[in-house]
PDB file of C-alpha atoms in Angstrom:
ATOM      1  CA  ASP A 114     -15.359  -1.841   4.007  1.00 96.00           C
ATOM      2  CA  ILE A 115     -13.669  -5.036   4.229  1.00 97.00           C
ATOM      3  CA  VAL A 116     -11.855  -5.048   7.991  1.00 98.00           C
ATOM      4  CA  MET A 117      -8.433  -7.179   7.994  1.00 98.00           C
ATOM      5  CA  THR A 118      -7.392  -8.288  11.192  1.00 98.00           C
ATOM      6  CA  GLN A 119      -3.474  -8.993  10.815  1.00 98.00           C
ATOM      7  CA  SER A 120      -2.303 -11.537  14.129  1.00 96.00           C
ATOM      8  CA  PRO A 121       0.079 -11.481  16.165  1.00 97.00           C
ATOM      9  CA  ASP A 122       0.585  -7.654  16.543  1.00 98.00           C
ATOM     10  CA  SER A 123       4.372  -9.228  16.816  1.00 98.00           C
ATOM     11  CA  LEU A 124       6.895 -12.209  17.115  1.00 97.00           C
ATOM     12  CA  ALA A 125      10.330 -13.467  17.832  1.00 98.00           C
ATOM     13  CA  VAL A 126      11.898 -16.129  15.664  1.00 97.00           C
ATOM     14  CA  SER A 127      15.227 -17.181  16.287  1.00 98.00           C
ATOM     15  CA  LEU A 128      17.608 -16.609  13.504  1.00 98.00           C
ATOM     16  CA  GLY A 129      16.807 -19.688  10.354  1.00 98.00           C
ATOM     17  CA  GLU A 130      13.357 -20.852  12.159  1.00 98.00           C
ATOM     18  CA  ARG A 131       9.716 -20.441  10.479  1.00 98.00           C
ATOM     19  CA  ALA A 132       8.024 -16.752  10.966  1.00 98.00           C
ATOM     20  CA  THR A 133       4.199 -17.143  10.630  1.00 98.00           C
ATOM     21  CA  ILE A 134       1.753 -14.209  10.008  1.00 98.00           C
ATOM     22  CA  ASN A 135      -2.021 -14.544   9.973  1.00 98.00           C
ATOM     23  CA  CYS A 136      -4.418 -12.362   7.925  1.00 98.00           C
ATOM     24  CA  LYS A 137      -8.059 -12.766   8.249  1.00 98.00           C
ATOM     25  CA  SER A 138     -10.553 -10.266   5.909  1.00 98.00           C
ATOM     26  CA  SER A 139     -14.097  -9.972   7.255  1.00 98.00           C
ATOM     27  CA  GLN A 140     -15.457 -11.425   3.788  1.00 98.00           C
ATOM     28  CA  SER A 141     -14.058 -13.014   1.517  1.00 98.00           C
ATOM     29  CA  VAL A 142     -11.712 -11.424  -1.238  1.00 98.00           C
ATOM     30  CA  LEU A 143     -11.941 -14.633  -3.992  1.00 98.00           C
ATOM     31  CA  SER A 144     -12.952 -13.612  -7.228  1.00 97.00           C
ATOM     32  CA  SER A 145     -15.559 -16.453  -8.389  1.00 96.00           C
ATOM     33  CA  SER A 146     -14.853 -14.713 -12.325  1.00 96.00           C
ATOM     34  CA  ASN A 147     -10.929 -15.452 -12.137  1.00 95.00           C
ATOM     35  CA  ASN A 148     -10.372 -17.445  -8.957  1.00 96.00           C
ATOM     36  CA  GLN A 149      -7.704 -15.406  -7.733  1.00 97.00           C
ATOM     37  CA  ASN A 150      -7.863 -13.959  -4.494  1.00 98.00           C
ATOM     38  CA  TYR A 151      -7.810 -10.128  -4.599  1.00 98.00           C
ATOM     39  CA  LEU A 152      -4.776 -10.400  -1.964  1.00 98.00           C
ATOM     40  CA  ALA A 153      -0.628  -9.091  -0.720  1.00 98.00           C
ATOM     41  CA  TRP A 154       2.005  -8.644   1.242  1.00 98.00           C
ATOM     42  CA  TYR A 155       3.979  -5.806   1.781  1.00 98.00           C
ATOM     43  CA  GLN A 156       7.473  -5.697   3.947  1.00 98.00           C
ATOM     44  CA  GLN A 157       8.613  -2.369   5.582  1.00 98.00           C
ATOM     45  CA  LYS A 158      11.310  -1.359   7.125  1.00 98.00           C
ATOM     46  CA  PRO A 159      12.309   0.945   9.086  1.00 95.00           C
ATOM     47  CA  ARG A 160      12.153   5.073   7.639  1.00 95.00           C
ATOM     48  CA  GLN A 161      11.488   2.790   4.358  1.00 97.00           C
ATOM     49  CA  PRO A 162       8.238   2.678   2.419  1.00 98.00           C
ATOM     50  CA  PRO A 163       6.646  -0.540   2.182  1.00 98.00           C
ATOM     51  CA  LYS A 164       7.947  -2.695  -0.174  1.00 98.00           C
ATOM     52  CA  LEU A 165       5.726  -5.854  -2.050  1.00 98.00           C
ATOM     53  CA  LEU A 166       6.606  -9.328  -1.360  1.00 98.00           C
ATOM     54  CA  VAL A 167       3.368 -11.074  -2.744  1.00 98.00           C
ATOM     55  CA  TYR A 168      -0.178 -10.408  -4.987  1.00 98.00           C
ATOM     56  CA  TRP A 169      -2.598 -12.550  -5.174  1.00 98.00           C
ATOM     57  CA  ALA A 170      -1.974 -14.058  -2.552  1.00 98.00           C
ATOM     58  CA  SER A 171       0.496 -16.563  -3.094  1.00 98.00           C
ATOM     59  CA  THR A 172       2.256 -15.118  -5.900  1.00 97.00           C
ATOM     60  CA  ARG A 173       5.525 -14.040  -5.201  1.00 97.00           C
ATOM     61  CA  GLU A 174       6.630 -10.744  -6.728  1.00 97.00           C
ATOM     62  CA  SER A 175      10.212 -11.236  -8.232  1.00 95.00           C
ATOM     63  CA  GLY A 176      13.575 -10.339  -6.376  1.00 97.00           C
ATOM     64  CA  VAL A 177      11.572 -11.708  -3.704  1.00 98.00           C
ATOM     65  CA  PRO A 178      13.355 -14.914  -1.598  1.00 98.00           C
ATOM     66  CA  ASP A 179      11.813 -17.638  -2.260  1.00 97.00           C
ATOM     67  CA  ARG A 180      12.002 -17.964   1.446  1.00 98.00           C
ATOM     68  CA  PHE A 181       9.129 -15.605   1.542  1.00 98.00           C
ATOM     69  CA  SER A 182       5.437 -17.716   0.487  1.00 98.00           C
ATOM     70  CA  GLY A 183       2.095 -16.905   0.575  1.00 98.00           C
ATOM     71  CA  SER A 184      -1.188 -19.062   1.174  1.00 98.00           C
ATOM     72  CA  GLY A 185      -4.500 -18.809   2.105  1.00 98.00           C
ATOM     73  CA  SER A 186      -7.898 -18.291   0.146  1.00 98.00           C
ATOM     74  CA  GLY A 187     -11.124 -16.845   0.403  1.00 98.00           C
ATOM     75  CA  THR A 188     -10.617 -14.980   4.431  1.00 98.00           C
ATOM     76  CA  ASP A 189      -7.840 -16.242   5.740  1.00 98.00           C
ATOM     77  CA  PHE A 190      -4.025 -16.157   4.185  1.00 98.00           C
ATOM     78  CA  THR A 191      -0.496 -16.690   5.581  1.00 98.00           C
ATOM     79  CA  LEU A 192       2.566 -15.098   4.912  1.00 98.00           C
ATOM     80  CA  THR A 193       5.482 -17.885   5.798  1.00 98.00           C
ATOM     81  CA  ILE A 194       9.472 -17.290   6.393  1.00 98.00           C
ATOM     82  CA  SER A 195      10.568 -20.674   5.893  1.00 98.00           C
ATOM     83  CA  SER A 196      14.175 -19.447   7.635  1.00 98.00           C
ATOM     84  CA  LEU A 197      14.501 -15.849   8.985  1.00 98.00           C
ATOM     85  CA  GLN A 198      16.976 -14.114   7.822  1.00 98.00           C
ATOM     86  CA  ALA A 199      18.434 -10.490   9.852  1.00 98.00           C
ATOM     87  CA  GLU A 200      17.532  -8.557   7.016  1.00 98.00           C
ATOM     88  CA  ASP A 201      14.191 -10.004   7.359  1.00 98.00           C
ATOM     89  CA  VAL A 202      13.168  -8.003  11.096  1.00 98.00           C
ATOM     90  CA  ALA A 203      10.694  -5.650   9.485  1.00 98.00           C
ATOM     91  CA  VAL A 204       6.453  -4.925  10.247  1.00 98.00           C
ATOM     92  CA  TYR A 205       4.228  -6.919   7.144  1.00 98.00           C
ATOM     93  CA  TYR A 206       1.120  -5.582   6.339  1.00 98.00           C
ATOM     94  CA  CYS A 207      -1.733  -7.513   4.010  1.00 98.00           C
ATOM     95  CA  GLN A 208      -4.116  -5.694   2.310  1.00 98.00           C
ATOM     96  CA  GLN A 209      -7.167  -6.690   0.003  1.00 98.00           C
ATOM     97  CA  TYR A 210      -8.194  -5.143  -3.335  1.00 97.00           C
ATOM     98  CA  TYR A 211     -10.652  -6.705  -3.662  1.00 97.00           C
ATOM     99  CA  THR A 212     -13.096  -3.815  -3.320  1.00 96.00           C
ATOM    100  CA  ALA A 213     -13.003  -0.049  -2.558  1.00 95.00           C
ATOM    101  CA  PRO A 214     -11.499   0.866  -0.679  1.00 96.00           C
ATOM    102  CA  LEU A 215      -8.544  -0.970  -0.247  1.00 97.00           C
ATOM    103  CA  THR A 216      -7.400  -1.714   3.148  1.00 98.00           C
ATOM    104  CA  PHE A 217      -4.659  -2.723   5.269  1.00 98.00           C
ATOM    105  CA  GLY A 218      -3.710  -5.749   8.098  1.00 98.00           C
ATOM    106  CA  GLY A 219      -2.745  -3.136  11.273  1.00 98.00           C
ATOM    107  CA  GLY A 220       0.790  -4.440  10.606  1.00 98.00           C
ATOM    108  CA  THR A 221       3.101  -7.631  12.181  1.00 98.00           C
ATOM    109  CA  LYS A 222       6.255  -6.628  13.729  1.00 98.00           C
ATOM    110  CA  VAL A 223       8.783  -9.597  12.899  1.00 98.00           C
ATOM    111  CA  GLU A 224      12.320 -10.032  15.483  1.00 98.00           C
ATOM    112  CA  ILE A 225      14.850 -11.582  15.867  1.00 98.00           C
ATOM    113  CA  LYS A 226      15.436 -13.267  19.084  1.00 97.00           C
TER     114      LYS A 226
ATOM    115  CA  GLU B 372      14.596   2.339 -13.162  1.00 96.00           C
ATOM    116  CA  VAL B 373      10.721   2.940 -12.194  1.00 96.00           C
ATOM    117  CA  GLN B 374      10.490   5.709  -9.815  1.00 98.00           C
ATOM    118  CA  VAL B 375       7.443   8.152  -8.409  1.00 98.00           C
ATOM    119  CA  VAL B 376       8.921  10.563  -6.913  1.00 98.00           C
ATOM    120  CA  GLU B 377       6.730  12.792  -3.544  1.00 98.00           C
ATOM    121  CA  SER B 378       7.038  16.675  -3.069  1.00 98.00           C
ATOM    122  CA  GLY B 379       4.561  19.120  -1.442  1.00 98.00           C
ATOM    123  CA  GLY B 380       4.669  18.347   2.081  1.00 98.00           C
ATOM    124  CA  GLY B 381       4.776  20.167   4.481  1.00 98.00           C
ATOM    125  CA  LEU B 382       4.063  22.043   7.684  1.00 98.00           C
ATOM    126  CA  VAL B 383       0.291  23.297   7.411  1.00 98.00           C
ATOM    127  CA  GLN B 384      -2.187  24.727  10.236  1.00 98.00           C
ATOM    128  CA  PRO B 385      -5.822  22.352  11.274  1.00 98.00           C
ATOM    129  CA  GLY B 386      -7.857  23.795   8.458  1.00 98.00           C
ATOM    130  CA  GLY B 387      -5.132  24.734   5.628  1.00 98.00           C
ATOM    131  CA  SER B 388      -4.640  23.487   2.650  1.00 98.00           C
ATOM    132  CA  LEU B 389      -2.014  21.303   0.622  1.00 98.00           C
ATOM    133  CA  ARG B 390      -1.001  19.744  -2.437  1.00 98.00           C
ATOM    134  CA  LEU B 391       1.246  17.240  -3.507  1.00 98.00           C
ATOM    135  CA  SER B 392       2.547  15.852  -5.774  1.00 98.00           C
ATOM    136  CA  CYS B 393       4.151  12.822  -7.369  1.00 98.00           C
ATOM    137  CA  ALA B 394       6.510  12.851 -10.311  1.00 98.00           C
ATOM    138  CA  ALA B 395       6.775   9.381 -12.698  1.00 98.00           C
ATOM    139  CA  SER B 396       9.144   8.059 -14.830  1.00 98.00           C
ATOM    140  CA  GLY B 397      10.774   4.875 -16.269  1.00 98.00           C
ATOM    141  CA  PHE B 398       7.454   4.152 -17.181  1.00 97.00           C
ATOM    142  CA  SER B 399       4.169   5.908 -18.526  1.00 97.00           C
ATOM    143  CA  ILE B 400       1.394   6.749 -16.039  1.00 97.00           C
ATOM    144  CA  SER B 401      -1.343   6.170 -18.638  1.00 96.00           C
ATOM    145  CA  ASP B 402      -0.864   2.909 -18.730  1.00 94.00           C
ATOM    146  CA  HIS B 403      -1.208   2.597 -14.739  1.00 97.00           C
ATOM    147  CA  TYR B 404      -4.132   2.993 -11.295  1.00 97.00           C
ATOM    148  CA  MET B 405      -2.164   5.337  -9.597  1.00 98.00           C
ATOM    149  CA  ASP B 406      -2.832   5.170  -5.241  1.00 98.00           C
ATOM    150  CA  TRP B 407      -1.735   7.073  -2.577  1.00 98.00           C
ATOM    151  CA  VAL B 408      -1.387   5.901   0.928  1.00 98.00           C
ATOM    152  CA  ARG B 409      -0.390   7.392   4.292  1.00 98.00           C
ATOM    153  CA  GLN B 410       0.962   7.022   7.057  1.00 98.00           C
ATOM    154  CA  ALA B 411       0.188   8.568  10.898  1.00 98.00           C
ATOM    155  CA  PRO B 412       3.451   8.692  13.138  1.00 97.00           C
ATOM    156  CA  GLY B 413       4.027   5.381  14.673  1.00 97.00           C
ATOM    157  CA  LYS B 414       0.977   3.635  12.698  1.00 98.00           C
ATOM    158  CA  GLY B 415       0.126   1.277  10.141  1.00 98.00           C
ATOM    159  CA  LEU B 416      -0.833   2.109   6.390  1.00 98.00           C
ATOM    160  CA  GLU B 417      -3.991   3.941   5.226  1.00 98.00           C
ATOM    161  CA  TRP B 418      -4.822   3.811   1.650  1.00 98.00           C
ATOM    162  CA  VAL B 419      -5.740   6.956   0.406  1.00 98.00           C
ATOM    163  CA  GLY B 420      -7.537   6.917  -2.450  1.00 98.00           C
ATOM    164  CA  ARG B 421      -6.900   6.650  -6.367  1.00 97.00           C
ATOM    165  CA  THR B 422      -6.581   7.193  -9.754  1.00 98.00           C
ATOM    166  CA  ARG B 423      -7.821   5.091 -12.810  1.00 97.00           C
ATOM    167  CA  ASN B 424      -5.962   4.981 -15.225  1.00 96.00           C
ATOM    168  CA  LYS B 425      -7.639   6.553 -19.341  1.00 93.00           C
ATOM    169  CA  ALA B 426      -8.715   2.829 -20.239  1.00 94.00           C
ATOM    170  CA  HIS B 427     -10.977   2.951 -16.881  1.00 95.00           C
ATOM    171  CA  ASN B 428     -12.470   7.039 -17.287  1.00 96.00           C
ATOM    172  CA  TYR B 429      -9.824   7.895 -14.874  1.00 95.00           C
ATOM    173  CA  ILE B 430     -12.405   7.088 -12.561  1.00 97.00           C
ATOM    174  CA  THR B 431     -11.302   8.138  -8.974  1.00 98.00           C
ATOM    175  CA  GLU B 432     -12.001   6.867  -5.612  1.00 97.00           C
ATOM    176  CA  TYR B 433     -11.540   7.217  -1.913  1.00 98.00           C
ATOM    177  CA  ALA B 434     -11.477   6.223   1.730  1.00 97.00           C
ATOM    178  CA  ALA B 435     -13.937   8.186   4.050  1.00 96.00           C
ATOM    179  CA  SER B 436     -12.212   9.912   5.767  1.00 97.00           C
ATOM    180  CA  VAL B 437     -10.666  11.047   3.290  1.00 98.00           C
ATOM    181  CA  ARG B 438     -13.838  11.620   0.868  1.00 97.00           C
ATOM    182  CA  GLY B 439     -15.209  15.304  -0.300  1.00 97.00           C
ATOM    183  CA  LYS B 440     -11.358  16.976   1.746  1.00 98.00           C
ATOM    184  CA  PHE B 441      -8.520  15.479  -0.743  1.00 98.00           C
ATOM    185  CA  THR B 442      -9.129  15.237  -4.776  1.00 98.00           C
ATOM    186  CA  ILE B 443      -7.029  12.894  -7.051  1.00 98.00           C
ATOM    187  CA  SER B 444      -5.363  14.730 -10.277  1.00 98.00           C
ATOM    188  CA  ARG B 445      -3.699  13.109 -12.836  1.00 98.00           C
ATOM    189  CA  ASP B 446      -1.572  14.559 -15.886  1.00 97.00           C
ATOM    190  CA  ASP B 447      -0.362  11.752 -18.728  1.00 97.00           C
ATOM    191  CA  SER B 448       1.288  13.896 -20.241  1.00 97.00           C
ATOM    192  CA  GLN B 449       3.429  15.452 -17.422  1.00 98.00           C
ATOM    193  CA  ASN B 450       3.300  11.815 -16.135  1.00 98.00           C
ATOM    194  CA  SER B 451       2.362  12.965 -12.546  1.00 98.00           C
ATOM    195  CA  VAL B 452      -0.427  12.145 -10.191  1.00 98.00           C
ATOM    196  CA  TYR B 453      -1.655  15.277  -7.979  1.00 98.00           C
ATOM    197  CA  LEU B 454      -3.338  14.948  -3.791  1.00 98.00           C
ATOM    198  CA  GLN B 455      -5.571  18.386  -3.559  1.00 98.00           C
ATOM    199  CA  MET B 456      -5.762  18.862   0.521  1.00 98.00           C
ATOM    200  CA  ASN B 457      -8.472  20.650   2.194  1.00 98.00           C
ATOM    201  CA  SER B 458     -10.016  21.424   5.643  1.00 98.00           C
ATOM    202  CA  LEU B 459      -6.894  20.090   7.109  1.00 98.00           C
ATOM    203  CA  LYS B 460      -6.586  18.467  10.012  1.00 98.00           C
ATOM    204  CA  THR B 461      -4.310  17.202  12.670  1.00 98.00           C
ATOM    205  CA  GLU B 462      -5.287  13.668  11.996  1.00 98.00           C
ATOM    206  CA  ASP B 463      -4.385  13.999   8.922  1.00 98.00           C
ATOM    207  CA  THR B 464      -0.453  14.007   9.506  1.00 98.00           C
ATOM    208  CA  ALA B 465       1.118  11.298   8.124  1.00 98.00           C
ATOM    209  CA  VAL B 466       3.931  10.279   5.422  1.00 98.00           C
ATOM    210  CA  TYR B 467       1.852  10.387   2.548  1.00 98.00           C
ATOM    211  CA  TYR B 468       3.260   7.701  -0.574  1.00 98.00           C
ATOM    212  CA  CYS B 469       2.615   7.714  -4.531  1.00 98.00           C
ATOM    213  CA  ALA B 470       2.584   4.037  -5.785  1.00 98.00           C
ATOM    214  CA  ARG B 471       1.880   2.692  -8.621  1.00 98.00           C
ATOM    215  CA  TRP B 472      -0.507  -0.699  -9.170  1.00 96.00           C
ATOM    216  CA  ARG B 473      -0.533  -3.079 -11.570  1.00 91.00           C
ATOM    217  CA  SER B 474      -1.789  -6.057 -12.251  1.00 84.00           C
ATOM    218  CA  GLY B 475      -1.947  -7.446  -8.363  1.00 84.00           C
ATOM    219  CA  ALA B 476      -0.812  -5.435  -5.862  1.00 92.00           C
ATOM    220  CA  ALA B 477       1.420  -2.057  -5.824  1.00 96.00           C
ATOM    221  CA  ASP B 478       5.036  -2.774  -6.929  1.00 97.00           C
ATOM    222  CA  CYS B 479       6.130   0.711  -6.969  1.00 98.00           C
ATOM    223  CA  TRP B 480       6.433   3.304  -3.996  1.00 98.00           C
ATOM    224  CA  GLY B 481       8.242   6.129  -3.628  1.00 98.00           C
ATOM    225  CA  GLN B 482       9.800   7.090  -0.355  1.00 98.00           C
ATOM    226  CA  GLY B 483       6.761   9.735   1.064  1.00 98.00           C
ATOM    227  CA  THR B 484       6.624  13.039   1.655  1.00 98.00           C
ATOM    228  CA  LEU B 485       5.533  14.336   4.996  1.00 98.00           C
ATOM    229  CA  VAL B 486       2.835  16.533   5.232  1.00 98.00           C
ATOM    230  CA  THR B 487       2.509  17.534   9.226  1.00 98.00           C
ATOM    231  CA  VAL B 488      -0.673  20.058  10.476  1.00 98.00           C
ATOM    232  CA  SER B 489      -0.757  22.062  13.457  1.00 97.00           C
ATOM    233  CA  SER B 490      -0.687  25.180  14.620  1.00 96.00           C
TER     234      SER B 490
END
């Protein structure tokens, strides 16, 4: 199975500042056939289901604010919130879908400093 | 409106069985893979398994932790997906989410249904 490791486990960022979340896969999730990274990011607020933010590592889902961006390739990925807003307080998960079983990172909790 | 709604959760004794349902509306599940994901209390997300669509022969795939215990099925005519859970253990206690998969990610999630395995 592909193991997804997120860091940090939690971070506190001031409003308007940048938040950076890292995700590392135990093997590459880059497909040589289509040059796509099989990596998605989700946001989960308390008592809510996860919400898709980014897929194919860097494609923002429709309706997601442009302060959210995904980057990286191969085994190392980053989700950046360029200017943290109060409504961004949540837990963020990466997920690989390169191969079954699909696997999630352990989550990163983002709070306001 | 595109949505999925899970039902069937509840309290079950260890060793028991439960069948969850996921009713889709606003789209046809026949075009999509459908996933089940669970979340134990206070824990992270765990992919349970998926049913592929007709174009991909309705193949099902499972996490190792549930393979042989859980069975995912679908009824495209009812626009519904099911999760049959047998031989339940306390560690299967979780909120179970149904999610629509489209190219690249799970883009539509239900609110989840809570399964509690306890004596």
